[in-house]
């Protein structure tokens, strides 16, 4: 007789933590750091707070001279928005719980990254974690907690309220088994590359040996925060339409179209409804199930909807992107191309491609740096859409770029939904619309390099004469 | 004020269905077919039933002449064990619910594949699915059901009990939006490759145009079903140890070690407990939290535990593997290497590598066919450990194999836990222990090819003299 059982989301990701990037001690150390830093940066940017982020890894007493893998303490402090007292335990003690389940560009999207760091800490050290947060600079609540993995629920061991003394933000302190020897170069690259795309952030990282890496802001200008946006008709499926109708407070189909979908005005709504054969004055809640399917099919097929505009997005922008490239890569020549907004499956996105030639990096050969929603992607390059485009769709000879030229190509995608292929956010799916913008962006920066190299070459010829 | 929300597992995979392989109509059609076929084959093999599997894709009335993507009906019938009446709705209507959450080699492992097919069907067609099953050949229960995606729970529209007339098994009937034009070659390859590793199965696939692909069994010998096994000390973390202790019915530490862990006898248990500094006669439930951490660290560090044996596994075996290669690839020369059992993180695995040269496939160049627990892996080859080993760690010149030789390398891994990197089961992580066995397996079959080519070459020289 077959026995069935069910498991909670935390149980699932406990058993399958490879899927979330916690596969071995060196990778898990990296993932814990990145998930926590990304939470801090999201929080600062959403409320337009100039980020002050401090991360320290240290050996646990008595562990310093042991061989890897071994216990580390991870301490991270930010000056972000903080988390309301009632939300702190579930924010870190429940998988699929968070504030980013909306159509808005943020680093976080799955509702589980912070919780995974806590889970991994607990299963490798059997210790509770300490989460402290203040939303008002007056009171800071400190929770010492575990996760009940079978129930996917926090298990609070103690709670304290203390004077925050003006500090607003979030502090995470936990122990975990890591392998810093193996992951240090990736963790260092993570901080360097994060600084490249967030030049308005002060980021301090202290490694277990006490060495401090400090990235000081070179601008006080923060980007416009991303905005929540309405769904676009092209991306929508039947389930989503049903829910939109279920939540509809009342009014005609025309009003429903205009208020529900992105960039649909009265004129387009009426033209669409006539195309779809749906009376404009009925209430959407009167539609039968068959009508809803007919409506959904029509939403996909109707080709006069305006494409998603990118105004809800917050790309790096030429100024910030260039500042980051110049500061981190100190190139002899650089170029940046910010593409026009585009969309895949109704989700708006903006591609930005940068190029850095020579200068501080005089390593011959091509390097690819990838970013998505300001997150550096440091793993699984070979599976990423940027790598595919760069290697299969770009003809370097055509730009007279020598094979061993010291060249870095930097790609960044901003989107309300980055199409990661894994919950570990390592690489991006090859959607044709994204491929096209990457290809054109790369061609554009290479064209600019070609002009520079051409000019440089003819100036050298002049000099020799 | 930040608003938090939580989402159910089905809501998570509805929003992020790319993660599960349901990213677009052509891919989703493939994924629906494979998830259902893998469920059927698991069911037959577990109860040692010679599989009879029938899968039919057909156009939905009136859709035939529409452009892709369009609606298809998927019908799949097997002669497996069937599913108990009370379990049918949750088996297909709840994510993270299943019978494969145990330490045993099966195709399924996540408890969500069948449910994803149902979910995708519902969100693209708004139609209920029909699941029929009989466990005794007398009564067949037919459920017409939807998934309440927000609740992660089945929503049963109707239930019928009918005379099964001797049929025992499971039948799934659903509609979904697919793109057969784009996915037909992958779906066809899936069936061909499945037949390669399951030569004891009768598999029939009827495509939407009525074309029938039939794979008749060429052997009645079924492999030994895999067995559930005990965890191995090396793979265990603190959380798992705590649970094992919590479930302990009573007895000494020695008895706990012997009954809980794979291949631990009294002698090793006593030696280990003395190494760990834990009294052999106390009950494990007396251990403090610190002791449990100390016990877990010792379980990892102690090096005299016997490695996992492969006896719980069910590899293809030389006979079946060879029969499949000969039948499907009709090579001029073939070789097979079945490696000794090994383990990664305490999980036993067996690598089998096959080689097929020339014959029916005289396409010049190297082809890689990958399998895991008898599942063909047809996507993301570039990210898979087999691809990495083949391309980075094998020196073909050393075996005198010409660059354009018509060569297929076939890899198969059997394990109690295949380290997939995605829930879509597309490719496998590069664990060093797995890499090593693949490398040695590939070298072995290439050595045999080298002997063959050498002999063939010298015979041709003889002939010309
Ligand atoms: N440093 C922080 N400052 C403010 N809020 C935070 C912080 N860290 C976590 N949170 C809150 O906790 C929630 C859960 O975080 P978690 O990392 O688990 O998920 P997420 O960031 O929403 O998504 P993802 O899994 O993609 O990271 C966040 O949505 C956010 O509201
Ligand atoms: N054809 C079938 N015959 C017998 N049992 C089945 C069949 N299809 C599904 N089941 C049962 O339903 C359960 C859920 O199936 P589902 O595919 O969702 O998950 P799984 O196979 O356990 O794991 P995975 O997500 O990796 O496929 C299975 O564990 C199995 O017990
Ligand atoms: Mg997060
Ligand atoms: Mg399954």
PDB file of N, CA and C in Angstrom, chain B residues 143-211:
ATOM      1  N   UNK B 143     -12.182  11.291 -11.197  1.00  0.00           N
ATOM      2  CA  UNK B 143     -12.348  12.624 -10.605  1.00  0.00           C
ATOM      3  C   UNK B 143     -12.223  13.669 -11.695  1.00  0.00           C
ATOM      4  N   UNK B 144     -13.168  14.603 -11.700  1.00  0.00           N
ATOM      5  CA  UNK B 144     -13.030  15.799 -12.532  1.00  0.00           C
ATOM      6  C   UNK B 144     -12.709  16.923 -11.557  1.00  0.00           C
ATOM      7  N   UNK B 145     -11.550  17.541 -11.729  1.00  0.00           N
ATOM      8  CA  UNK B 145     -11.097  18.451 -10.685  1.00  0.00           C
ATOM      9  C   UNK B 145     -10.299  19.641 -11.193  1.00  0.00           C
ATOM     10  N   UNK B 146     -10.277  20.663 -10.373  1.00  0.00           N
ATOM     11  CA  UNK B 146      -9.447  21.841 -10.577  1.00  0.00           C
ATOM     12  C   UNK B 146      -8.494  21.939  -9.394  1.00  0.00           C
ATOM     13  N   UNK B 147      -7.541  22.859  -9.503  1.00  0.00           N
ATOM     14  CA  UNK B 147      -6.691  23.168  -8.345  1.00  0.00           C
ATOM     15  C   UNK B 147      -7.086  24.542  -7.832  1.00  0.00           C
ATOM     16  N   UNK B 148      -7.294  24.650  -6.552  1.00  0.00           N
ATOM     17  CA  UNK B 148      -7.422  25.981  -5.949  1.00  0.00           C
ATOM     18  C   UNK B 148      -5.990  26.454  -5.739  1.00  0.00           C
ATOM     19  N   UNK B 149      -5.507  27.277  -6.666  1.00  0.00           N
ATOM     20  CA  UNK B 149      -4.088  27.615  -6.675  1.00  0.00           C
ATOM     21  C   UNK B 149      -3.697  28.412  -5.440  1.00  0.00           C
ATOM     22  N   UNK B 150      -4.596  29.272  -4.979  1.00  0.00           N
ATOM     23  CA  UNK B 150      -4.249  30.079  -3.809  1.00  0.00           C
ATOM     24  C   UNK B 150      -4.155  29.225  -2.559  1.00  0.00           C
ATOM     25  N   UNK B 151      -4.949  28.158  -2.498  1.00  0.00           N
ATOM     26  CA  UNK B 151      -4.940  27.309  -1.304  1.00  0.00           C
ATOM     27  C   UNK B 151      -4.035  26.077  -1.468  1.00  0.00           C
ATOM     28  N   UNK B 152      -3.583  25.784  -2.661  1.00  0.00           N
ATOM     29  CA  UNK B 152      -2.821  24.566  -2.917  1.00  0.00           C
ATOM     30  C   UNK B 152      -3.636  23.345  -2.504  1.00  0.00           C
ATOM     31  N   UNK B 153      -4.851  23.274  -3.023  1.00  0.00           N
ATOM     32  CA  UNK B 153      -5.747  22.187  -2.640  1.00  0.00           C
ATOM     33  C   UNK B 153      -6.634  21.827  -3.826  1.00  0.00           C
ATOM     34  N   UNK B 154      -6.946  20.531  -3.963  1.00  0.00           N
ATOM     35  CA  UNK B 154      -7.824  20.168  -5.088  1.00  0.00           C
ATOM     36  C   UNK B 154      -9.234  20.688  -4.881  1.00  0.00           C
ATOM     37  N   UNK B 155      -9.883  20.950  -5.981  1.00  0.00           N
ATOM     38  CA  UNK B 155     -11.279  21.394  -5.953  1.00  0.00           C
ATOM     39  C   UNK B 155     -12.036  20.402  -6.837  1.00  0.00           C
ATOM     40  N   UNK B 156     -12.752  19.466  -6.207  1.00  0.00           N
ATOM     41  CA  UNK B 156     -13.357  18.353  -6.943  1.00  0.00           C
ATOM     42  C   UNK B 156     -14.708  18.773  -7.503  1.00  0.00           C
ATOM     43  N   UNK B 157     -14.864  18.657  -8.808  1.00  0.00           N
ATOM     44  CA  UNK B 157     -16.137  19.027  -9.421  1.00  0.00           C
ATOM     45  C   UNK B 157     -17.093  17.840  -9.448  1.00  0.00           C
ATOM     46  N   UNK B 158     -16.514  16.648  -9.666  1.00  0.00           N
ATOM     47  CA  UNK B 158     -17.378  15.473  -9.643  1.00  0.00           C
ATOM     48  C   UNK B 158     -16.527  14.242  -9.406  1.00  0.00           C
ATOM     49  N   UNK B 159     -17.175  13.190  -8.917  1.00  0.00           N
ATOM     50  CA  UNK B 159     -16.498  11.913  -8.689  1.00  0.00           C
ATOM     51  C   UNK B 159     -17.437  10.790  -9.117  1.00  0.00           C
ATOM     52  N   UNK B 160     -16.874   9.787  -9.810  1.00  0.00           N
ATOM     53  CA  UNK B 160     -17.697   8.646 -10.234  1.00  0.00           C
ATOM     54  C   UNK B 160     -16.959   7.374  -9.899  1.00  0.00           C
ATOM     55  N   UNK B 161     -17.693   6.353  -9.565  1.00  0.00           N
ATOM     56  CA  UNK B 161     -17.091   5.024  -9.415  1.00  0.00           C
ATOM     57  C   UNK B 161     -17.663   4.158 -10.525  1.00  0.00           C
ATOM     58  N   UNK B 162     -16.776   3.537 -11.284  1.00  0.00           N
ATOM     59  CA  UNK B 162     -17.236   2.685 -12.389  1.00  0.00           C
ATOM     60  C   UNK B 162     -16.577   1.321 -12.325  1.00  0.00           C
ATOM     61  N   UNK B 163     -17.072   0.417 -13.101  1.00  0.00           N
ATOM     62  CA  UNK B 163     -16.478  -0.908 -13.201  1.00  0.00           C
ATOM     63  C   UNK B 163     -15.153  -0.790 -13.954  1.00  0.00           C
ATOM     64  N   UNK B 164     -14.079  -1.234 -13.329  1.00  0.00           N
ATOM     65  CA  UNK B 164     -12.768  -1.123 -13.981  1.00  0.00           C
ATOM     66  C   UNK B 164     -12.572  -2.233 -15.016  1.00  0.00           C
ATOM     67  N   UNK B 165     -13.403  -3.231 -14.982  1.00  0.00           N
ATOM     68  CA  UNK B 165     -13.362  -4.329 -15.961  1.00  0.00           C
ATOM     69  C   UNK B 165     -11.957  -4.931 -16.071  1.00  0.00           C
ATOM     70  N   UNK B 166     -11.320  -5.086 -14.953  1.00  0.00           N
ATOM     71  CA  UNK B 166     -10.016  -5.742 -14.965  1.00  0.00           C
ATOM     72  C   UNK B 166      -8.833  -4.811 -15.168  1.00  0.00           C
ATOM     73  N   UNK B 167      -9.069  -3.565 -15.510  1.00  0.00           N
ATOM     74  CA  UNK B 167      -7.956  -2.637 -15.718  1.00  0.00           C
ATOM     75  C   UNK B 167      -7.505  -2.056 -14.399  1.00  0.00           C
ATOM     76  N   UNK B 168      -6.200  -2.138 -14.156  1.00  0.00           N
ATOM     77  CA  UNK B 168      -5.641  -1.475 -12.978  1.00  0.00           C
ATOM     78  C   UNK B 168      -4.637  -0.479 -13.517  1.00  0.00           C
ATOM     79  N   UNK B 169      -4.650   0.740 -13.004  1.00  0.00           N
ATOM     80  CA  UNK B 169      -3.676   1.723 -13.490  1.00  0.00           C
ATOM     81  C   UNK B 169      -4.216   3.131 -13.306  1.00  0.00           C
ATOM     82  N   UNK B 170      -3.649   4.050 -14.059  1.00  0.00           N
ATOM     83  CA  UNK B 170      -4.020   5.456 -13.923  1.00  0.00           C
ATOM     84  C   UNK B 170      -4.179   6.064 -15.303  1.00  0.00           C
ATOM     85  N   UNK B 171      -5.188   6.920 -15.430  1.00  0.00           N
ATOM     86  CA  UNK B 171      -5.451   7.589 -16.707  1.00  0.00           C
ATOM     87  C   UNK B 171      -5.597   9.076 -16.441  1.00  0.00           C
ATOM     88  N   UNK B 172      -4.868   9.883 -17.212  1.00  0.00           N
ATOM     89  CA  UNK B 172      -4.911  11.340 -17.062  1.00  0.00           C
ATOM     90  C   UNK B 172      -5.388  11.931 -18.372  1.00  0.00           C
ATOM     91  N   UNK B 173      -6.380  12.827 -18.295  1.00  0.00           N
ATOM     92  CA  UNK B 173      -6.884  13.466 -19.509  1.00  0.00           C
ATOM     93  C   UNK B 173      -7.016  14.956 -19.216  1.00  0.00           C
ATOM     94  N   UNK B 174      -6.319  15.773 -20.002  1.00  0.00           N
ATOM     95  CA  UNK B 174      -6.394  17.210 -19.759  1.00  0.00           C
ATOM     96  C   UNK B 174      -6.163  17.968 -21.066  1.00  0.00           C
ATOM     97  N   UNK B 175      -6.566  19.228 -21.062  1.00  0.00           N
ATOM     98  CA  UNK B 175      -6.280  20.097 -22.208  1.00  0.00           C
ATOM     99  C   UNK B 175      -5.263  21.140 -21.788  1.00  0.00           C
ATOM    100  N   UNK B 176      -4.440  21.567 -22.748  1.00  0.00           N
ATOM    101  CA  UNK B 176      -3.434  22.577 -22.410  1.00  0.00           C
ATOM    102  C   UNK B 176      -3.027  23.301 -23.689  1.00  0.00           C
ATOM    103  N   UNK B 177      -2.540  24.515 -23.534  1.00  0.00           N
ATOM    104  CA  UNK B 177      -2.040  25.259 -24.685  1.00  0.00           C
ATOM    105  C   UNK B 177      -0.594  24.851 -24.925  1.00  0.00           C
ATOM    106  N   UNK B 178      -0.332  24.347 -26.103  1.00  0.00           N
ATOM    107  CA  UNK B 178       1.019  23.888 -26.433  1.00  0.00           C
ATOM    108  C   UNK B 178       1.427  24.371 -27.812  1.00  0.00           C
ATOM    109  N   UNK B 179       2.638  23.960 -28.211  1.00  0.00           N
ATOM    110  CA  UNK B 179       3.140  24.300 -29.534  1.00  0.00           C
ATOM    111  C   UNK B 179       3.824  23.041 -30.043  1.00  0.00           C
ATOM    112  N   UNK B 180       3.021  22.145 -30.640  1.00  0.00           N
ATOM    113  CA  UNK B 180       3.579  20.857 -31.026  1.00  0.00           C
ATOM    114  C   UNK B 180       4.583  20.995 -32.166  1.00  0.00           C
ATOM    115  N   UNK B 181       4.360  22.016 -32.974  1.00  0.00           N
ATOM    116  CA  UNK B 181       5.303  22.227 -34.088  1.00  0.00           C
ATOM    117  C   UNK B 181       6.718  22.398 -33.545  1.00  0.00           C
ATOM    118  N   UNK B 182       6.830  23.203 -32.487  1.00  0.00           N
ATOM    119  CA  UNK B 182       8.160  23.470 -31.928  1.00  0.00           C
ATOM    120  C   UNK B 182       8.672  22.346 -31.031  1.00  0.00           C
ATOM    121  N   UNK B 183       7.780  21.620 -30.372  1.00  0.00           N
ATOM    122  CA  UNK B 183       8.304  20.663 -29.396  1.00  0.00           C
ATOM    123  C   UNK B 183       8.273  19.219 -29.885  1.00  0.00           C
ATOM    124  N   UNK B 184       7.801  18.985 -31.111  1.00  0.00           N
ATOM    125  CA  UNK B 184       7.640  17.597 -31.544  1.00  0.00           C
ATOM    126  C   UNK B 184       8.973  16.847 -31.560  1.00  0.00           C
ATOM    127  N   UNK B 185      10.052  17.489 -32.015  1.00  0.00           N
ATOM    128  CA  UNK B 185      11.294  16.711 -32.096  1.00  0.00           C
ATOM    129  C   UNK B 185      11.785  16.355 -30.693  1.00  0.00           C
ATOM    130  N   UNK B 186      11.600  17.267 -29.731  1.00  0.00           N
ATOM    131  CA  UNK B 186      12.004  16.955 -28.349  1.00  0.00           C
ATOM    132  C   UNK B 186      11.116  15.862 -27.758  1.00  0.00           C
ATOM    133  N   UNK B 187       9.801  15.941 -28.045  1.00  0.00           N
ATOM    134  CA  UNK B 187       8.897  14.925 -27.501  1.00  0.00           C
ATOM    135  C   UNK B 187       9.216  13.558 -28.120  1.00  0.00           C
ATOM    136  N   UNK B 188       9.483  13.556 -29.418  1.00  0.00           N
ATOM    137  CA  UNK B 188       9.855  12.300 -30.066  1.00  0.00           C
ATOM    138  C   UNK B 188      11.150  11.737 -29.493  1.00  0.00           C
ATOM    139  N   UNK B 189      12.144  12.613 -29.315  1.00  0.00           N
ATOM    140  CA  UNK B 189      13.401  12.168 -28.708  1.00  0.00           C
ATOM    141  C   UNK B 189      13.168  11.622 -27.307  1.00  0.00           C
ATOM    142  N   UNK B 190      12.252  12.282 -26.579  1.00  0.00           N
ATOM    143  CA  UNK B 190      11.976  11.813 -25.214  1.00  0.00           C
ATOM    144  C   UNK B 190      11.503  10.359 -25.230  1.00  0.00           C
ATOM    145  N   UNK B 191      10.582  10.046 -26.130  1.00  0.00           N
ATOM    146  CA  UNK B 191      10.084   8.672 -26.181  1.00  0.00           C
ATOM    147  C   UNK B 191      11.166   7.700 -26.666  1.00  0.00           C
ATOM    148  N   UNK B 192      11.914   8.115 -27.686  1.00  0.00           N
ATOM    149  CA  UNK B 192      12.986   7.229 -28.196  1.00  0.00           C
ATOM    150  C   UNK B 192      13.999   6.923 -27.101  1.00  0.00           C
ATOM    151  N   UNK B 193      14.403   7.979 -26.394  1.00  0.00           N
ATOM    152  CA  UNK B 193      15.423   7.778 -25.371  1.00  0.00           C
ATOM    153  C   UNK B 193      14.883   7.028 -24.160  1.00  0.00           C
ATOM    154  N   UNK B 194      13.615   7.264 -23.845  1.00  0.00           N
ATOM    155  CA  UNK B 194      13.012   6.486 -22.758  1.00  0.00           C
ATOM    156  C   UNK B 194      13.029   5.002 -23.122  1.00  0.00           C
ATOM    157  N   UNK B 195      12.697   4.703 -24.364  1.00  0.00           N
ATOM    158  CA  UNK B 195      12.695   3.303 -24.800  1.00  0.00           C
ATOM    159  C   UNK B 195      14.096   2.701 -24.713  1.00  0.00           C
ATOM    160  N   UNK B 196      15.116   3.532 -24.929  1.00  0.00           N
ATOM    161  CA  UNK B 196      16.492   3.044 -24.883  1.00  0.00           C
ATOM    162  C   UNK B 196      16.817   2.476 -23.504  1.00  0.00           C
ATOM    163  N   UNK B 197      16.326   3.116 -22.453  1.00  0.00           N
ATOM    164  CA  UNK B 197      16.677   2.656 -21.103  1.00  0.00           C
ATOM    165  C   UNK B 197      15.568   1.837 -20.446  1.00  0.00           C
ATOM    166  N   UNK B 198      14.445   1.667 -21.113  1.00  0.00           N
ATOM    167  CA  UNK B 198      13.398   0.807 -20.536  1.00  0.00           C
ATOM    168  C   UNK B 198      12.940  -0.175 -21.614  1.00  0.00           C
ATOM    169  N   UNK B 199      13.823  -1.084 -22.045  1.00  0.00           N
ATOM    170  CA  UNK B 199      13.485  -1.990 -23.149  1.00  0.00           C
ATOM    171  C   UNK B 199      12.427  -3.024 -22.776  1.00  0.00           C
ATOM    172  N   UNK B 200      12.022  -3.018 -21.496  1.00  0.00           N
ATOM    173  CA  UNK B 200      10.978  -3.951 -21.058  1.00  0.00           C
ATOM    174  C   UNK B 200       9.600  -3.289 -21.091  1.00  0.00           C
ATOM    175  N   UNK B 201       9.541  -2.058 -21.575  1.00  0.00           N
ATOM    176  CA  UNK B 201       8.263  -1.328 -21.595  1.00  0.00           C
ATOM    177  C   UNK B 201       7.668  -1.326 -22.995  1.00  0.00           C
ATOM    178  N   UNK B 202       6.347  -1.425 -23.058  1.00  0.00           N
ATOM    179  CA  UNK B 202       5.623  -1.143 -24.307  1.00  0.00           C
ATOM    180  C   UNK B 202       5.131   0.289 -24.206  1.00  0.00           C
ATOM    181  N   UNK B 203       5.621   1.138 -25.094  1.00  0.00           N
ATOM    182  CA  UNK B 203       5.229   2.546 -25.055  1.00  0.00           C
ATOM    183  C   UNK B 203       4.650   2.922 -26.413  1.00  0.00           C
ATOM    184  N   UNK B 204       3.460   3.510 -26.396  1.00  0.00           N
ATOM    185  CA  UNK B 204       2.822   3.967 -27.623  1.00  0.00           C
ATOM    186  C   UNK B 204       2.574   5.463 -27.512  1.00  0.00           C
ATOM    187  N   UNK B 205       2.993   6.197 -28.538  1.00  0.00           N
ATOM    188  CA  UNK B 205       2.738   7.633 -28.564  1.00  0.00           C
ATOM    189  C   UNK B 205       2.054   7.972 -29.882  1.00  0.00           C
ATOM    190  N   UNK B 206       0.873   8.581 -29.800  1.00  0.00           N
ATOM    191  CA  UNK B 206       0.158   9.005 -30.994  1.00  0.00           C
ATOM    192  C   UNK B 206       0.191  10.521 -31.039  1.00  0.00           C
ATOM    193  N   UNK B 207       0.744  11.072 -32.098  1.00  0.00           N
ATOM    194  CA  UNK B 207       0.880  12.542 -32.153  1.00  0.00           C
ATOM    195  C   UNK B 207      -0.396  13.177 -32.707  1.00  0.00           C
ATOM    196  N   UNK B 208      -0.491  14.515 -32.698  1.00  0.00           N
ATOM    197  CA  UNK B 208      -1.752  15.157 -33.071  1.00  0.00           C
ATOM    198  C   UNK B 208      -2.171  14.865 -34.508  1.00  0.00           C
ATOM    199  N   UNK B 209      -1.210  14.517 -35.343  1.00  0.00           N
ATOM    200  CA  UNK B 209      -1.559  14.229 -36.727  1.00  0.00           C
ATOM    201  C   UNK B 209      -1.958  12.772 -36.926  1.00  0.00           C
ATOM    202  N   UNK B 210      -2.022  12.030 -35.836  1.00  0.00           N
ATOM    203  CA  UNK B 210      -2.433  10.639 -35.916  1.00  0.00           C
ATOM    204  C   UNK B 210      -1.285   9.674 -36.126  1.00  0.00           C
ATOM    205  N   UNK B 211      -0.068  10.219 -36.242  1.00  0.00           N
ATOM    206  CA  UNK B 211       1.085   9.341 -36.485  1.00  0.00           C
ATOM    207  C   UNK B 211       1.414   8.596 -35.196  1.00  0.00           C
TER     208      UNK B 211
END
